[in-house]
Amino acid sequence: MYKYALAATCLFVASFPALAQPEGQGPPRGGNVFDGDYVTLGAGLAISPSYDGSDNYDINPLPVILGSVAGIDFEPRGPGLALDVIPDRDGAKVDFILGPVGRARFDRNSGIRDDVVRDLGKLDVAVELGAVGGVKVNRVFNRFDSLTAEVDLRWDVAGAHRGRVIAPSLTYFRPINRGMAASLTISAEHVDDDYADYYFSISQAGSAASGLPSFNATGGWKNVGIAAFGAIDLDGNAMNGGFSVILIGSYSRLLGDPKRSPVTSIRGDADQFFGVVGIGYTF
């Protein structure tokens, strides 16, 4: 859920320019921080499971950078980055999303607080590279809301799980006023056999070391979840940039063999929660 919680943050910043004026009317030049290039820097505290399937939770700092430079939008993929190289068109009903995406995955690489799972051994860091594509429909129910459908397609190139991840999401965004906004994201991840085997299988050697039963995990839908997002610009006007407070909460549930794996079913929990309190600055 980390990726989609951050994606909701990006939609907040990217969609606020629509609040500056009625359709077809622009503000005075220079009166909108989103005219041309802009960057948002953010930091917060995130509470999340130690790894997929864990019932232990960690609190960690969460840095965020997003924005648009020379018509190329960039947004975080926790932790990582996605680019949209197709410029949005002023007043368009439909915008398209396409570009490269990359992220790192640190599951069970460090900070494993469950002694039994730790006995299974530390896993390597995965680096997933691929592409993101999607479509954004503007003005769904009013002049300022939007509905965005995206899909990430990524492969591990670092030799860790060596697998493939397909990650679709659907986000509805709605401003409350010029300084406040909210969104709701539904997301899922589909993984192949290599991914499932690396993170959720238990070999005979792993069983002997940990006492957990052997398990052979295969691919499929790994999880499905929902994330809610809210943001408040501290001076009540997002158009002039400055500081904003960000609140995110999400829930996901592991499915299939990731849910049935002893890592989850015996030592962890299929229900996974994520929360963020943070502050951002746009210039």
Short mmCIF file of the C-alpha atoms (twelve columns), coordinates in Angstrom:
data_MODEL
# 
_entry.id   MODEL 
# 
loop_
_atom_site.group_PDB 
_atom_site.id 
_atom_site.type_symbol 
_atom_site.label_atom_id 
_atom_site.label_alt_id 
_atom_site.label_comp_id 
_atom_site.label_asym_id 
_atom_site.label_seq_id 
_atom_site.Cartn_x 
_atom_site.Cartn_y 
_atom_site.Cartn_z 
_atom_site.pdbx_PDB_model_num 
ATOM 1   C CA . MET A 1   0.000   0.000   0.000   1 
ATOM 2   C CA . TYR A 2   2.997   2.270   0.341   1 
ATOM 3   C CA . LYS A 3   3.033   3.092   -3.371  1 
ATOM 4   C CA . TYR A 4   -0.657  3.969   -3.559  1 
ATOM 5   C CA . ALA A 5   -0.688  6.068   -0.427  1 
ATOM 6   C CA . LEU A 6   2.095   8.154   -1.964  1 
ATOM 7   C CA . ALA A 7   0.298   8.230   -5.297  1 
ATOM 8   C CA . ALA A 8   -2.673  9.840   -3.565  1 
ATOM 9   C CA . THR A 9   -0.325  12.539  -2.270  1 
ATOM 10  C CA . CYS A 10  0.864   13.157  -5.820  1 
ATOM 11  C CA . LEU A 11  -2.707  13.480  -7.085  1 
ATOM 12  C CA . PHE A 12  -3.370  16.141  -4.449  1 
ATOM 13  C CA . VAL A 13  -0.542  18.333  -5.705  1 
ATOM 14  C CA . ALA A 14  -1.077  17.579  -9.399  1 
ATOM 15  C CA . SER A 15  -4.816  18.263  -9.277  1 
ATOM 16  C CA . PHE A 16  -4.809  21.497  -7.308  1 
ATOM 17  C CA . PRO A 17  -4.022  23.689  -10.364 1 
ATOM 18  C CA . ALA A 18  -7.583  23.017  -11.549 1 
ATOM 19  C CA . LEU A 19  -8.877  24.941  -8.547  1 
ATOM 20  C CA . ALA A 20  -7.208  28.160  -9.610  1 
ATOM 21  C CA . GLN A 21  -9.931  29.262  -12.010 1 
ATOM 22  C CA . PRO A 22  -13.118 28.228  -13.811 1 
ATOM 23  C CA . GLU A 23  -12.506 26.288  -16.996 1 
ATOM 24  C CA . GLY A 24  -11.202 28.542  -19.765 1 
ATOM 25  C CA . GLN A 25  -10.095 31.374  -17.455 1 
ATOM 26  C CA . GLY A 26  -6.536  31.687  -16.172 1 
ATOM 27  C CA . PRO A 27  -5.087  33.531  -13.178 1 
ATOM 28  C CA . PRO A 28  -2.651  36.406  -13.649 1 
ATOM 29  C CA . ARG A 29  0.711   35.128  -14.859 1 
ATOM 30  C CA . GLY A 30  2.901   34.217  -11.900 1 
ATOM 31  C CA . GLY A 31  -0.113  33.921  -9.577  1 
ATOM 32  C CA . ASN A 32  -0.039  30.133  -9.540  1 
ATOM 33  C CA . VAL A 33  2.930   28.138  -8.233  1 
ATOM 34  C CA . PHE A 34  1.931   25.287  -10.580 1 
ATOM 35  C CA . ASP A 35  2.477   27.397  -13.717 1 
ATOM 36  C CA . GLY A 36  5.489   25.780  -15.365 1 
ATOM 37  C CA . ASP A 37  7.979   23.886  -13.235 1 
ATOM 38  C CA . TYR A 38  7.295   23.120  -9.562  1 
ATOM 39  C CA . VAL A 39  8.588   20.766  -6.887  1 
ATOM 40  C CA . THR A 40  7.065   19.491  -3.649  1 
ATOM 41  C CA . LEU A 41  9.337   18.230  -0.887  1 
ATOM 42  C CA . GLY A 42  7.779   16.331  1.988   1 
ATOM 43  C CA . ALA A 43  8.675   14.480  5.149   1 
ATOM 44  C CA . GLY A 44  6.633   12.535  7.643   1 
ATOM 45  C CA . LEU A 45  6.387   9.567   9.944   1 
ATOM 46  C CA . ALA A 46  4.965   6.308   8.603   1 
ATOM 47  C CA . ILE A 47  3.775   3.293   10.567  1 
ATOM 48  C CA . SER A 48  3.807   0.085   8.535   1 
ATOM 49  C CA . PRO A 49  4.391   -3.685  8.839   1 
ATOM 50  C CA . SER A 50  8.030   -4.726  9.086   1 
ATOM 51  C CA . TYR A 51  7.515   -6.749  5.869   1 
ATOM 52  C CA . ASP A 52  4.596   -8.128  3.856   1 
ATOM 53  C CA . GLY A 53  2.688   -10.484 6.149   1 
ATOM 54  C CA . SER A 54  4.249   -9.262  9.394   1 
ATOM 55  C CA . ASP A 55  2.208   -8.480  12.499  1 
ATOM 56  C CA . ASN A 56  5.035   -6.293  13.859  1 
ATOM 57  C CA . TYR A 57  4.876   -2.593  13.004  1 
ATOM 58  C CA . ASP A 58  7.688   -0.071  12.611  1 
ATOM 59  C CA . ILE A 59  7.706   3.724   12.646  1 
ATOM 60  C CA . ASN A 60  10.064  5.197   10.074  1 
ATOM 61  C CA . PRO A 61  10.754  8.590   8.470   1 
ATOM 62  C CA . LEU A 62  9.162   9.026   5.059   1 
ATOM 63  C CA . PRO A 63  10.767  11.461  2.567   1 
ATOM 64  C CA . VAL A 64  8.808   12.467  -0.544  1 
ATOM 65  C CA . ILE A 65  9.701   14.415  -3.690  1 
ATOM 66  C CA . LEU A 66  7.357   15.069  -6.594  1 
ATOM 67  C CA . GLY A 67  6.671   17.717  -9.178  1 
ATOM 68  C CA . SER A 68  6.951   18.647  -12.827 1 
ATOM 69  C CA . VAL A 69  9.991   19.865  -14.781 1 
ATOM 70  C CA . ALA A 70  10.003  20.625  -18.506 1 
ATOM 71  C CA . GLY A 71  6.599   18.952  -18.904 1 
ATOM 72  C CA . ILE A 72  7.701   15.673  -17.281 1 
ATOM 73  C CA . ASP A 73  5.833   14.770  -14.090 1 
ATOM 74  C CA . PHE A 74  7.585   12.716  -11.426 1 
ATOM 75  C CA . GLU A 75  6.180   11.059  -8.332  1 
ATOM 76  C CA . PRO A 76  7.397   8.626   -5.665  1 
ATOM 77  C CA . ARG A 77  7.105   4.861   -5.789  1 
ATOM 78  C CA . GLY A 78  7.904   3.826   -2.251  1 
ATOM 79  C CA . PRO A 79  10.841  3.868   -2.270  1 
ATOM 80  C CA . GLY A 80  11.444  4.807   -5.886  1 
ATOM 81  C CA . LEU A 81  10.248  7.099   -8.670  1 
ATOM 82  C CA . ALA A 82  7.786   7.091   -11.578 1 
ATOM 83  C CA . LEU A 83  7.844   9.491   -14.549 1 
ATOM 84  C CA . ASP A 84  4.969   10.601  -16.783 1 
ATOM 85  C CA . VAL A 85  6.456   11.860  -20.047 1 
ATOM 86  C CA . ILE A 86  3.102   12.803  -21.647 1 
ATOM 87  C CA . PRO A 87  2.297   16.457  -20.781 1 
ATOM 88  C CA . ASP A 88  -1.200  17.183  -19.506 1 
ATOM 89  C CA . ARG A 89  -3.274  19.486  -21.723 1 
ATOM 90  C CA . ASP A 90  -5.031  22.551  -20.318 1 
ATOM 91  C CA . GLY A 91  -8.763  21.923  -20.039 1 
ATOM 92  C CA . ALA A 92  -8.559  18.345  -21.363 1 
ATOM 93  C CA . LYS A 93  -11.284 15.901  -20.387 1 
ATOM 94  C CA . VAL A 94  -8.841  12.966  -20.579 1 
ATOM 95  C CA . ASP A 95  -5.105  12.915  -19.868 1 
ATOM 96  C CA . PHE A 96  -2.812  9.964   -20.552 1 
ATOM 97  C CA . ILE A 97  -0.002  8.629   -18.365 1 
ATOM 98  C CA . LEU A 98  3.068   6.815   -19.661 1 
ATOM 99  C CA . GLY A 99  6.661   6.542   -18.513 1 
ATOM 100 C CA . PRO A 100 9.366   4.561   -16.743 1 
ATOM 101 C CA . VAL A 101 9.078   3.436   -13.124 1 
ATOM 102 C CA . GLY A 102 11.534  2.005   -10.628 1 
ATOM 103 C CA . ARG A 103 11.445  1.058   -6.974  1 
ATOM 104 C CA . ALA A 104 13.415  -0.831  -4.360  1 
ATOM 105 C CA . ARG A 105 11.926  -3.548  -2.147  1 
ATOM 106 C CA . PHE A 106 13.476  -4.157  1.281   1 
ATOM 107 C CA . ASP A 107 11.154  -6.903  2.576   1 
ATOM 108 C CA . ARG A 108 12.923  -9.081  5.184   1 
ATOM 109 C CA . ASN A 109 16.281  -7.463  4.465   1 
ATOM 110 C CA . SER A 110 16.662  -5.875  7.909   1 
ATOM 111 C CA . GLY A 111 14.688  -5.099  11.051  1 
ATOM 112 C CA . ILE A 112 13.076  -8.562  11.310  1 
ATOM 113 C CA . ARG A 113 11.755  -8.601  14.858  1 
ATOM 114 C CA . ASP A 114 10.155  -12.060 14.680  1 
ATOM 115 C CA . ASP A 115 12.851  -14.509 15.842  1 
ATOM 116 C CA . VAL A 116 11.332  -17.427 13.932  1 
ATOM 117 C CA . VAL A 117 11.111  -15.527 10.638  1 
ATOM 118 C CA . ARG A 118 14.628  -14.228 11.219  1 
ATOM 119 C CA . ASP A 119 15.811  -17.849 11.299  1 
ATOM 120 C CA . LEU A 120 14.666  -18.195 7.677   1 
ATOM 121 C CA . GLY A 121 17.481  -15.848 6.727   1 
ATOM 122 C CA . LYS A 122 17.819  -12.305 5.434   1 
ATOM 123 C CA . LEU A 123 16.587  -11.608 1.892   1 
ATOM 124 C CA . ASP A 124 18.331  -9.446  -0.693  1 
ATOM 125 C CA . VAL A 125 17.098  -6.009  -1.764  1 
ATOM 126 C CA . ALA A 126 15.095  -6.144  -4.993  1 
ATOM 127 C CA . VAL A 127 15.258  -3.372  -7.581  1 
ATOM 128 C CA . GLU A 128 12.166  -3.366  -9.784  1 
ATOM 129 C CA . LEU A 129 12.219  -1.505  -13.105 1 
ATOM 130 C CA . GLY A 130 9.497   -1.194  -15.704 1 
ATOM 131 C CA . ALA A 131 6.791   1.112   -17.002 1 
ATOM 132 C CA . VAL A 132 3.625   2.818   -15.791 1 
ATOM 133 C CA . GLY A 133 0.645   3.554   -18.006 1 
ATOM 134 C CA . GLY A 134 -2.788  4.924   -17.346 1 
ATOM 135 C CA . VAL A 135 -5.549  7.392   -18.028 1 
ATOM 136 C CA . LYS A 136 -6.964  10.256  -15.971 1 
ATOM 137 C CA . VAL A 137 -10.546 11.437  -16.525 1 
ATOM 138 C CA . ASN A 138 -11.146 15.014  -15.369 1 
ATOM 139 C CA . ARG A 139 -14.438 16.587  -14.277 1 
ATOM 140 C CA . VAL A 140 -16.257 13.351  -13.437 1 
ATOM 141 C CA . PHE A 141 -18.941 14.732  -11.093 1 
ATOM 142 C CA . ASN A 142 -17.896 18.393  -10.881 1 
ATOM 143 C CA . ARG A 143 -15.396 20.793  -12.456 1 
ATOM 144 C CA . PHE A 144 -12.503 19.830  -10.206 1 
ATOM 145 C CA . ASP A 145 -12.586 16.105  -9.417  1 
ATOM 146 C CA . SER A 146 -10.832 13.297  -11.306 1 
ATOM 147 C CA . LEU A 147 -10.677 9.518   -11.685 1 
ATOM 148 C CA . THR A 148 -7.278  7.970   -12.449 1 
ATOM 149 C CA . ALA A 149 -6.569  4.376   -13.504 1 
ATOM 150 C CA . GLU A 150 -2.910  3.291   -13.559 1 
ATOM 151 C CA . VAL A 151 -0.951  0.066   -13.964 1 
ATOM 152 C CA . ASP A 152 2.686   -0.527  -13.052 1 
ATOM 153 C CA . LEU A 153 4.558   -3.389  -14.765 1 
ATOM 154 C CA . ARG A 154 7.919   -4.061  -13.087 1 
ATOM 155 C CA . TRP A 155 10.658  -6.712  -13.082 1 
ATOM 156 C CA . ASP A 156 13.404  -7.265  -10.514 1 
ATOM 157 C CA . VAL A 157 16.802  -6.562  -12.118 1 
ATOM 158 C CA . ALA A 158 18.927  -6.968  -8.981  1 
ATOM 159 C CA . GLY A 159 18.740  -10.764 -8.791  1 
ATOM 160 C CA . ALA A 160 16.654  -10.907 -5.610  1 
ATOM 161 C CA . HIS A 161 13.176  -12.298 -6.351  1 
ATOM 162 C CA . ARG A 162 13.870  -12.168 -10.154 1 
ATOM 163 C CA . GLY A 163 10.132  -11.927 -10.715 1 
ATOM 164 C CA . ARG A 164 7.423   -9.695  -12.150 1 
ATOM 165 C CA . VAL A 165 4.879   -7.449  -10.433 1 
ATOM 166 C CA . ILE A 166 1.701   -6.031  -12.007 1 
ATOM 167 C CA . ALA A 167 0.186   -3.308  -9.827  1 
ATOM 168 C CA . PRO A 168 -3.123  -1.694  -10.921 1 
ATOM 169 C CA . SER A 169 -4.816  1.119   -9.032  1 
ATOM 170 C CA . LEU A 170 -7.929  3.293   -9.295  1 
ATOM 171 C CA . THR A 171 -8.039  6.683   -7.541  1 
ATOM 172 C CA . TYR A 172 -10.912 9.145   -7.128  1 
ATOM 173 C CA . PHE A 173 -9.750  12.645  -6.174  1 
ATOM 174 C CA . ARG A 174 -11.991 15.495  -4.987  1 
ATOM 175 C CA . PRO A 175 -11.005 18.917  -3.691  1 
ATOM 176 C CA . ILE A 176 -13.023 20.167  -0.741  1 
ATOM 177 C CA . ASN A 177 -12.015 23.775  -1.280  1 
ATOM 178 C CA . ARG A 178 -8.951  25.669  -2.536  1 
ATOM 179 C CA . GLY A 179 -6.916  24.571  0.477   1 
ATOM 180 C CA . MET A 180 -8.207  21.055  1.233   1 
ATOM 181 C CA . ALA A 181 -8.548  17.823  -0.731  1 
ATOM 182 C CA . ALA A 182 -9.286  14.135  -0.271  1 
ATOM 183 C CA . SER A 183 -8.948  10.957  -2.311  1 
ATOM 184 C CA . LEU A 184 -9.695  7.251   -2.197  1 
ATOM 185 C CA . THR A 185 -7.517  4.609   -3.900  1 
ATOM 186 C CA . ILE A 186 -8.263  0.942   -4.576  1 
ATOM 187 C CA . SER A 187 -5.186  -1.104  -5.469  1 
ATOM 188 C CA . ALA A 188 -3.877  -4.623  -5.942  1 
ATOM 189 C CA . GLU A 189 -0.695  -6.506  -6.851  1 
ATOM 190 C CA . HIS A 190 -0.312  -9.596  -9.027  1 
ATOM 191 C CA . VAL A 191 2.994   -11.484 -8.760  1 
ATOM 192 C CA . ASP A 192 4.556   -14.383 -10.634 1 
ATOM 193 C CA . ASP A 193 5.894   -17.683 -9.249  1 
ATOM 194 C CA . ASP A 194 9.431   -16.343 -8.792  1 
ATOM 195 C CA . TYR A 195 8.246   -13.482 -6.594  1 
ATOM 196 C CA . ALA A 196 5.916   -15.659 -4.518  1 
ATOM 197 C CA . ASP A 197 8.567   -18.346 -4.054  1 
ATOM 198 C CA . TYR A 198 11.225  -15.871 -2.907  1 
ATOM 199 C CA . TYR A 199 9.144   -14.131 -0.237  1 
ATOM 200 C CA . PHE A 200 6.635   -16.756 0.877   1 
ATOM 201 C CA . SER A 201 8.004   -20.271 0.253   1 
ATOM 202 C CA . ILE A 202 9.790   -22.202 3.023   1 
ATOM 203 C CA . SER A 203 12.383  -24.744 1.943   1 
ATOM 204 C CA . GLN A 204 13.256  -27.887 3.885   1 
ATOM 205 C CA . ALA A 205 16.400  -26.104 5.129   1 
ATOM 206 C CA . GLY A 206 14.307  -23.125 6.190   1 
ATOM 207 C CA . SER A 207 11.861  -25.420 7.925   1 
ATOM 208 C CA . ALA A 208 14.673  -27.112 9.866   1 
ATOM 209 C CA . ALA A 209 16.127  -23.731 10.897  1 
ATOM 210 C CA . SER A 210 12.848  -22.091 11.918  1 
ATOM 211 C CA . GLY A 211 10.527  -24.926 12.925  1 
ATOM 212 C CA . LEU A 212 7.915   -23.709 10.424  1 
ATOM 213 C CA . PRO A 213 6.435   -26.244 7.986   1 
ATOM 214 C CA . SER A 214 7.731   -26.390 4.441   1 
ATOM 215 C CA . PHE A 215 5.640   -24.438 1.948   1 
ATOM 216 C CA . ASN A 216 5.746   -23.961 -1.837  1 
ATOM 217 C CA . ALA A 217 4.231   -20.613 -2.823  1 
ATOM 218 C CA . THR A 218 3.017   -19.909 -6.351  1 
ATOM 219 C CA . GLY A 219 2.063   -16.658 -8.023  1 
ATOM 220 C CA . GLY A 220 -1.298  -14.932 -8.322  1 
ATOM 221 C CA . TRP A 221 -3.005  -11.946 -6.751  1 
ATOM 222 C CA . LYS A 222 -0.827  -11.049 -3.770  1 
ATOM 223 C CA . ASN A 223 -3.000  -8.421  -2.110  1 
ATOM 224 C CA . VAL A 224 -5.866  -5.981  -2.519  1 
ATOM 225 C CA . GLY A 225 -6.313  -2.798  -0.535  1 
ATOM 226 C CA . ILE A 226 -7.798  0.639   -0.058  1 
ATOM 227 C CA . ALA A 227 -6.163  3.938   0.939   1 
ATOM 228 C CA . ALA A 228 -7.740  7.204   2.120   1 
ATOM 229 C CA . PHE A 229 -5.913  10.504  1.840   1 
ATOM 230 C CA . GLY A 230 -6.442  14.047  3.101   1 
ATOM 231 C CA . ALA A 231 -4.383  17.215  2.751   1 
ATOM 232 C CA . ILE A 232 -4.687  20.719  4.202   1 
ATOM 233 C CA . ASP A 233 -2.778  23.737  2.919   1 
ATOM 234 C CA . LEU A 234 -1.714  25.692  5.974   1 
ATOM 235 C CA . ASP A 235 -2.614  29.150  4.649   1 
ATOM 236 C CA . GLY A 236 -5.801  27.932  2.949   1 
ATOM 237 C CA . ASN A 237 -4.572  28.517  -0.604  1 
ATOM 238 C CA . ALA A 238 -2.625  25.759  -2.355  1 
ATOM 239 C CA . MET A 239 -2.087  27.989  -5.407  1 
ATOM 240 C CA . ASN A 240 0.655   30.013  -3.722  1 
ATOM 241 C CA . GLY A 241 2.672   26.968  -2.666  1 
ATOM 242 C CA . GLY A 242 4.077   26.782  0.826   1 
ATOM 243 C CA . PHE A 243 3.324   24.250  3.529   1 
ATOM 244 C CA . SER A 244 0.593   21.615  3.739   1 
ATOM 245 C CA . VAL A 245 -0.260  18.807  6.171   1 
ATOM 246 C CA . ILE A 246 -0.806  15.311  4.758   1 
ATOM 247 C CA . LEU A 247 -2.724  12.446  6.397   1 
ATOM 248 C CA . ILE A 248 -2.873  8.933   4.914   1 
ATOM 249 C CA . GLY A 249 -4.402  5.697   6.141   1 
ATOM 250 C CA . SER A 250 -4.628  2.403   4.282   1 
ATOM 251 C CA . TYR A 251 -5.611  -1.228  4.706   1 
ATOM 252 C CA . SER A 252 -4.662  -4.205  2.546   1 
ATOM 253 C CA . ARG A 253 -5.181  -7.944  2.794   1 
ATOM 254 C CA . LEU A 254 -2.856  -10.627 1.535   1 
ATOM 255 C CA . LEU A 255 -4.422  -13.224 -0.760  1 
ATOM 256 C CA . GLY A 256 -3.637  -16.680 -2.103  1 
ATOM 257 C CA . ASP A 257 -0.337  -18.305 -1.189  1 
ATOM 258 C CA . PRO A 258 1.092   -15.103 0.384   1 
ATOM 259 C CA . LYS A 259 -1.817  -15.361 2.840   1 
ATOM 260 C CA . ARG A 260 -1.452  -19.124 3.332   1 
ATOM 261 C CA . SER A 261 2.330   -19.075 3.788   1 
ATOM 262 C CA . PRO A 262 3.446   -19.903 7.368   1 
ATOM 263 C CA . VAL A 263 5.315   -16.587 7.323   1 
ATOM 264 C CA . THR A 264 1.880   -14.947 7.317   1 
ATOM 265 C CA . SER A 265 -0.604  -17.510 8.616   1 
ATOM 266 C CA . ILE A 266 1.470   -18.735 11.600  1 
ATOM 267 C CA . ARG A 267 3.916   -15.935 12.388  1 
ATOM 268 C CA . GLY A 268 2.151   -12.878 10.954  1 
ATOM 269 C CA . ASP A 269 -1.180  -11.497 9.785   1 
ATOM 270 C CA . ALA A 270 -2.896  -11.226 6.391   1 
ATOM 271 C CA . ASP A 271 -4.380  -7.863  7.442   1 
ATOM 272 C CA . GLN A 272 -1.901  -5.045  6.822   1 
ATOM 273 C CA . PHE A 273 -2.261  -1.416  7.918   1 
ATOM 274 C CA . PHE A 274 -0.322  1.708   6.946   1 
ATOM 275 C CA . GLY A 275 -0.511  5.303   8.209   1 
ATOM 276 C CA . VAL A 276 1.322   8.567   7.576   1 
ATOM 277 C CA . VAL A 277 1.368   12.013  9.159   1 
ATOM 278 C CA . GLY A 278 3.539   14.426  7.234   1 
ATOM 279 C CA . ILE A 279 4.187   17.942  6.004   1 
ATOM 280 C CA . GLY A 280 5.064   19.113  2.503   1 
ATOM 281 C CA . TYR A 281 6.422   22.317  0.974   1 
ATOM 282 C CA . THR A 282 5.704   23.331  -2.635  1 
ATOM 283 C CA . PHE A 283 7.714   25.893  -4.575  1 
# 
